[in-house]
XYZ file of C-alpha atoms in Angstrom:
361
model
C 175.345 100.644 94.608
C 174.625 96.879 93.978
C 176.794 95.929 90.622
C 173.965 94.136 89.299
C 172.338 97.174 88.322
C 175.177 98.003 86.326
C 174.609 95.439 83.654
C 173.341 95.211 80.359
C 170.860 92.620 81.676
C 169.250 94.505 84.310
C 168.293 97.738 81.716
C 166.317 95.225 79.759
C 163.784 94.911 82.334
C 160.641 96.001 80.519
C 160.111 97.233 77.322
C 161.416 100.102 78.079
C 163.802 100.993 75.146
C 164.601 102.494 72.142
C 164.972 100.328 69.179
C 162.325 102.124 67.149
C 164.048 105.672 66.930
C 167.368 104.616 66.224
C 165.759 102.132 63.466
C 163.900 104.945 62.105
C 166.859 107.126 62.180
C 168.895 104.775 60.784
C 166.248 104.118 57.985
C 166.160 107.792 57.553
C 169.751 108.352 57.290
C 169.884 105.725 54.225
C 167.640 107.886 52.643
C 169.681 110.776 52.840
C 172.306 109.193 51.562
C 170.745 107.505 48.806
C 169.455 110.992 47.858
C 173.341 111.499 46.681
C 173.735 108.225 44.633
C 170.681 108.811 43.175
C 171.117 112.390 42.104
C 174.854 112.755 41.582
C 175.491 109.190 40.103
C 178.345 109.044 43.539
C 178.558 109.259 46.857
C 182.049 110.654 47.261
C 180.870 114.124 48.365
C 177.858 112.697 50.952
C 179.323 114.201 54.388
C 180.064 111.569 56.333
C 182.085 109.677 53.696
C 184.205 113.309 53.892
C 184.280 112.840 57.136
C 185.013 109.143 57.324
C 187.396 109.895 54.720
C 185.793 107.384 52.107
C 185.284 104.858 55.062
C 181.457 104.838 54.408
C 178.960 106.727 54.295
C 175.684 107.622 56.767
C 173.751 104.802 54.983
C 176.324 102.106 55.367
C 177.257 103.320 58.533
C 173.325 102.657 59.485
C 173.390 99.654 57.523
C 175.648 98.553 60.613
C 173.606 99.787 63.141
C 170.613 97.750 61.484
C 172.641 94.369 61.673
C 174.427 94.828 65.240
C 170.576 95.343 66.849
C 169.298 93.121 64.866
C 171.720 90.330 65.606
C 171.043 91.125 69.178
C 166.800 91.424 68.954
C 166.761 88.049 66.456
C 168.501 85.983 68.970
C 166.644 86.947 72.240
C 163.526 86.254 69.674
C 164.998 82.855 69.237
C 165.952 82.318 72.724
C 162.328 83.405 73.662
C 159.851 81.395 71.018
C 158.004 78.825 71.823
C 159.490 77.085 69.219
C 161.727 77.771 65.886
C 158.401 77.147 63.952
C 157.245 79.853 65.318
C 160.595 82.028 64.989
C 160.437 81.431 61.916
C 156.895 81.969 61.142
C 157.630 85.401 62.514
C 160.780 86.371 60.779
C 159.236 85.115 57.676
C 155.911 87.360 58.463
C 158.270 90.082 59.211
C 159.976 90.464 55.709
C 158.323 89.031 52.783
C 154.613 90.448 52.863
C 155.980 93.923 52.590
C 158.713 92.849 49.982
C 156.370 91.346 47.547
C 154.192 94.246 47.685
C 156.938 96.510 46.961
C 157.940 94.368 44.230
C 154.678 94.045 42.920
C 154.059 97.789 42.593
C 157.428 98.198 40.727
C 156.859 95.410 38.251
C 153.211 96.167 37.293
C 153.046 100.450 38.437
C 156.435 101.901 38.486
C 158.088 100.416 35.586
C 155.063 100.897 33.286
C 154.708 104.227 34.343
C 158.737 105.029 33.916
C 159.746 102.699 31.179
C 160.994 104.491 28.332
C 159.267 101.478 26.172
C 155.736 101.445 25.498
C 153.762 99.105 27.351
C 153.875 96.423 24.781
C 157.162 96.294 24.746
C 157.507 96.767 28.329
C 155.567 93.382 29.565
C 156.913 91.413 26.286
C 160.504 91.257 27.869
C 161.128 88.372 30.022
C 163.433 90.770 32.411
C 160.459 92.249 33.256
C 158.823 89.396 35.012
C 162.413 88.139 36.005
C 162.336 91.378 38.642
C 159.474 89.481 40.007
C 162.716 87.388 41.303
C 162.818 89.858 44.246
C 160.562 88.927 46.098
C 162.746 85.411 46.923
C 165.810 87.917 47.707
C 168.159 85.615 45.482
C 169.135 86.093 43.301
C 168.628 89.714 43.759
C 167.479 92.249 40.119
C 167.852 95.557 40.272
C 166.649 96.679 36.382
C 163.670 96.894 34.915
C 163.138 97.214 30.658
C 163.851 100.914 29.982
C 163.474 102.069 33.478
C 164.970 104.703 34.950
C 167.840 104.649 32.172
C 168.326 108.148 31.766
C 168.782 108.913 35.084
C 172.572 109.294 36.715
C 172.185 106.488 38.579
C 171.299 104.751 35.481
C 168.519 101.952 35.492
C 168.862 100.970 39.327
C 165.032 100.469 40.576
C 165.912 99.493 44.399
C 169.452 99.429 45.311
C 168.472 98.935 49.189
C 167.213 95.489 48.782
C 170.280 93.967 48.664
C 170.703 93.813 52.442
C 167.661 91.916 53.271
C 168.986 88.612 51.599
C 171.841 88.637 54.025
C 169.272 89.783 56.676
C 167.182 86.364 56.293
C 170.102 84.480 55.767
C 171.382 85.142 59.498
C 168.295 84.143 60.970
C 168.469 80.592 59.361
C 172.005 81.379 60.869
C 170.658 81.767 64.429
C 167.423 79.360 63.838
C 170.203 76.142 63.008
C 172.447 77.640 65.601
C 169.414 77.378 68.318
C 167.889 74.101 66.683
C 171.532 72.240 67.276
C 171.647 73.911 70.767
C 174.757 75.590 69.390
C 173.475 79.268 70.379
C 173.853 78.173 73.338
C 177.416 77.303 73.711
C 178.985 81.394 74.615
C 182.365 80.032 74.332
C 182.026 79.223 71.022
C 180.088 82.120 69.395
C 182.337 84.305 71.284
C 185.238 82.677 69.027
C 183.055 82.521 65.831
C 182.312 86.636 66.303
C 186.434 87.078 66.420
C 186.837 84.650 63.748
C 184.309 86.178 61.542
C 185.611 89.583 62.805
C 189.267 89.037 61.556
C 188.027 87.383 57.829
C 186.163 91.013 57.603
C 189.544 92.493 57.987
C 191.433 90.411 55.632
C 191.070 90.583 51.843
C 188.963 87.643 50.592
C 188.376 86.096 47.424
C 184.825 85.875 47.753
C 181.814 86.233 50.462
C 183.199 89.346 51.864
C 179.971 91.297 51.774
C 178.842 87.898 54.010
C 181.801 87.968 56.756
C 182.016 91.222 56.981
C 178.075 92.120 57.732
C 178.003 88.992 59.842
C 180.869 90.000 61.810
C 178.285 92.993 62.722
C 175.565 90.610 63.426
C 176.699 88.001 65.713
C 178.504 91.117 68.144
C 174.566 91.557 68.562
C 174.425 87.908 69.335
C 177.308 87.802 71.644
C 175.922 91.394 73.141
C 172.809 89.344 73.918
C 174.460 86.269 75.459
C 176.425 87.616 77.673
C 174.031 90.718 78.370
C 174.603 89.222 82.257
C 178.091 90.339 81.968
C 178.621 93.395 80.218
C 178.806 96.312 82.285
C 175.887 98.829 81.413
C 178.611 101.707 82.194
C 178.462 105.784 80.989
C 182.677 105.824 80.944
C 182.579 102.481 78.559
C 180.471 104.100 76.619
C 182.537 107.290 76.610
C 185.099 105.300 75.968
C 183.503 103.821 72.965
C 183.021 107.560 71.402
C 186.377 108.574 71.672
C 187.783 105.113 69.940
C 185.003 105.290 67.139
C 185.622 109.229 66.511
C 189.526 107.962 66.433
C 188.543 105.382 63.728
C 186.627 108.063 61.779
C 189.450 109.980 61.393
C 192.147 108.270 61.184
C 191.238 104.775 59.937
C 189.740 101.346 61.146
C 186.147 102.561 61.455
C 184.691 98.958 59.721
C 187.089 96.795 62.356
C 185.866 98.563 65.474
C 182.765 99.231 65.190
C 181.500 95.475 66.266
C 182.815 96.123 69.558
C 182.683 99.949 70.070
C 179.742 100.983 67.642
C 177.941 98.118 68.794
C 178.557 98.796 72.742
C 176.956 102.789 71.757
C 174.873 100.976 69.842
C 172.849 99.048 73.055
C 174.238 102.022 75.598
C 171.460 104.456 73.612
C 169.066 101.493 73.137
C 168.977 100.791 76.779
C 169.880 105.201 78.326
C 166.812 106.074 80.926
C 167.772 109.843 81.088
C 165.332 110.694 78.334
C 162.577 108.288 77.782
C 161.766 108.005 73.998
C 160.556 104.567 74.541
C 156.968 105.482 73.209
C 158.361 106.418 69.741
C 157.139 103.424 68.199
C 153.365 103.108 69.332
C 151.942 104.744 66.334
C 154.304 101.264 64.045
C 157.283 100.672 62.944
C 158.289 102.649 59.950
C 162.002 102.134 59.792
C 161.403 98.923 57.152
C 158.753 100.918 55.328
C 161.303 103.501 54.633
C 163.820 101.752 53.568
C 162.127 99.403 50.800
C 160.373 102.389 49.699
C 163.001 105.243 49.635
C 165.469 104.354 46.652
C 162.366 104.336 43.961
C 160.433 107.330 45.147
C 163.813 109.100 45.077
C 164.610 107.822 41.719
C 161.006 108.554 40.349
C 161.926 112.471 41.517
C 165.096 112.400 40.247
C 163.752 110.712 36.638
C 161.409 114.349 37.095
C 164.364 116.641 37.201
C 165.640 115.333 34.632
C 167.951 112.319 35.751
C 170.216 114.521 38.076
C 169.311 117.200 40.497
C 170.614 118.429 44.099
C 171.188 115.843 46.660
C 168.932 117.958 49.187
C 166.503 118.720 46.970
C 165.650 115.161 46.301
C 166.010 113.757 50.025
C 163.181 116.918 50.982
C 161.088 116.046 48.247
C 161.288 112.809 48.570
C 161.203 111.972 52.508
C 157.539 112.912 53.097
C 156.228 110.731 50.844
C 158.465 107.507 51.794
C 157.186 108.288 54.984
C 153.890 108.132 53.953
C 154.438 105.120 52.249
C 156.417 103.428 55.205
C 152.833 104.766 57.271
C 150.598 103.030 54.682
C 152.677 99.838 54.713
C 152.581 99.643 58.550
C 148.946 99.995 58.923
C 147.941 97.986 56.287
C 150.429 95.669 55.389
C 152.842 94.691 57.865
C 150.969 94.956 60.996
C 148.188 92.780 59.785
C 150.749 90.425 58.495
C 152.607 89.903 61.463
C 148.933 88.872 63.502
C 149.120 85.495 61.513
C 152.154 84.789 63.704
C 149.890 84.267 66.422
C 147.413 81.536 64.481
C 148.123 77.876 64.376
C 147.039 76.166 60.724
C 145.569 72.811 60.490
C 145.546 72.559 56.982
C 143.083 69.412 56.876
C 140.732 70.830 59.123
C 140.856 74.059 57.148
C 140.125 72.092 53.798
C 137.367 70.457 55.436
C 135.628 73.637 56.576
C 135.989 75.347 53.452
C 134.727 72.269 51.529
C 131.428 71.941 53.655
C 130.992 75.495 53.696
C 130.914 75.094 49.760
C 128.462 72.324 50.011
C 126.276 74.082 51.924
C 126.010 77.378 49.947
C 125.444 74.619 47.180
């Protein structure tokens, strides 16, 4: 067999691959776990944080799975755009439509609608606009005036936001890195991945949120730039299983995973014996669900009274974030993500709009 074939490089011929179910699985899985916060106040009895032994839970453990692909489909975006205009045009398409509109609908339709205030009261208090904050990622609110106080997990609107302000702040990371030609130089984001791998390990006085979900992040960059040669190899990735399941249960899950979860990570992404490549064509729901999830399943929890069973929640509450996630796809996110594609001359714009004007005049 010619070795070529055997590398990461040569299964990402195509577009045959499949990001889209493990993103929606992932986005799924932070549901479920959420459902446990939310309804139970904790997450100490969610099952893989028994299993992990208080390592993490599902949703963190997707949260990972989020950054490593995402390190690794953000830099071949760079390394493929005609320009880091346009990168960032896209990235910038990608996020912040669907934020503000989930913002939006909290401020002016959730909170009014959950507030323990009346609506007076409700849009006199400065907090209330001050969630509007969100939709800049930072600094990141999570209350709103009387919302959601008297339920376990008390007053928390959206506690999955925080991740997408570390999101957009690695691909400014990998936009500088390719503008300075940095990206470029493997040596040296080899070292900056075990470097930033090591501080995630360490205790730190501050930033470790930072180092430790950008250790995650640039193992998908250095997956991606040396995709020529890494071995695309069934006994790696065995071997990969075995060390993670080691990690699970006896420590070290966090410190392997960049290497390990992140090689099972791309080994699924990339597998031909079942083809689930197609998952996807009817959108991408995995960032509908997971802006959308934490309120509905707080709005069902405020229903049962604050608290309820995790399970109960999560089955209530999944159809309708997936409707949601559907709704935001079609008519949000899709649409938004066309403007990528248009070039803006401002002036020229001004002056058709202005004649335009005259003429209806």
């Amino acid at each position: 067999m010619n070795s070529k074939k055997d590398m990461l490089v040569d299964r990402m011929e195509g577009r045959r691959n499949h990001f889209d179910i493990l993103r929606f699985v992932a986005a799924s899985l932070v549901v479920f776990t959420h459902a446990y916060a939310i309804s139970l106040g904790h997450e100490d009895t969610e099952p893989f944080m028994l299993l992990s032994h208080g390592q993490s839970t599902l949703g963190y453990f997707s949260v990972l799975v989020f950054f490593v692909t995402s390190g690794f489909l953000i830099t071949m975006s760079f390394d493929k755009s005609r320009s880091p205009g346009y990168f960032l045009k896209a990235r910038i398409l990608r996020i912040f439509p669907a934020l503000i509109i989930i913002v939006a609908l909290t401020v002016f339709i959730i909170g009014p609608l959950m507030t323990s205030m009346n609506l007076k009261e409700y849009f006199m208090q400065t907090e209330t606009y001050g969630y509007l904050r969100a939709s800049l990622l930072w600094p990141m609110p999570y209350e709103l005036p009387g919302v959601f106080e008297g339920n376990v997990n008390t007053g928390i609107v959206n506690g999955s936001l925080w991740t997408l302000a570390y999101e957009f702040l690695f691909y400014l990371v990998v936009a500088g890195l390719g503008i300075t030609g940095l990206l470029y130089k493997r040596v040296l984001m080899l070292l900056m991945f075990v470097i930033t791998v090591i501080l995630s390990n360490v205790p730190l006085p501050f930033g470790g949120n930072t180092v430790e979900l950008f250790s995650i992040f640039s193992s998908g960059m250095v997956f991606y730039l040396y995709r020529k040669e890494i071995p695309y190899h069934g006994g790696l990735a065995l071997l990969s299983l075995v060390v993670l399941a080691l990690t699970i249960e006896y420590g070290g899950m966090i410190a392997a995973f960049p290497i390990v979860g992140s090689y099972l990570t791309f080994y699924l992404a990339y597998g031909r014996r079942v083809n689930l490549s197609g998952f996807g064509k009817r959108g991408d729901f995995s960032y509908g669900i997971y802006i959308y999830g934490f309120p509905i399943q707080q709005i069902i929890s405020k229903q049962f009274g604050g608290s309820m069973d995790p399970y109960i929640n999560f089955l209530i509450a999944y159809p309708l974030v997936l409707l949601c996630a559907y709704v935001s796809w079609h008519f949000i996110e899709k649409r938004a993500l066309q403007w990528k594609h248009r070039r803006w001359n401002f002036s020229r714009e001004i002056k058709r709009r202005s004649a335009a004007l005259m003429h209806s005049k």
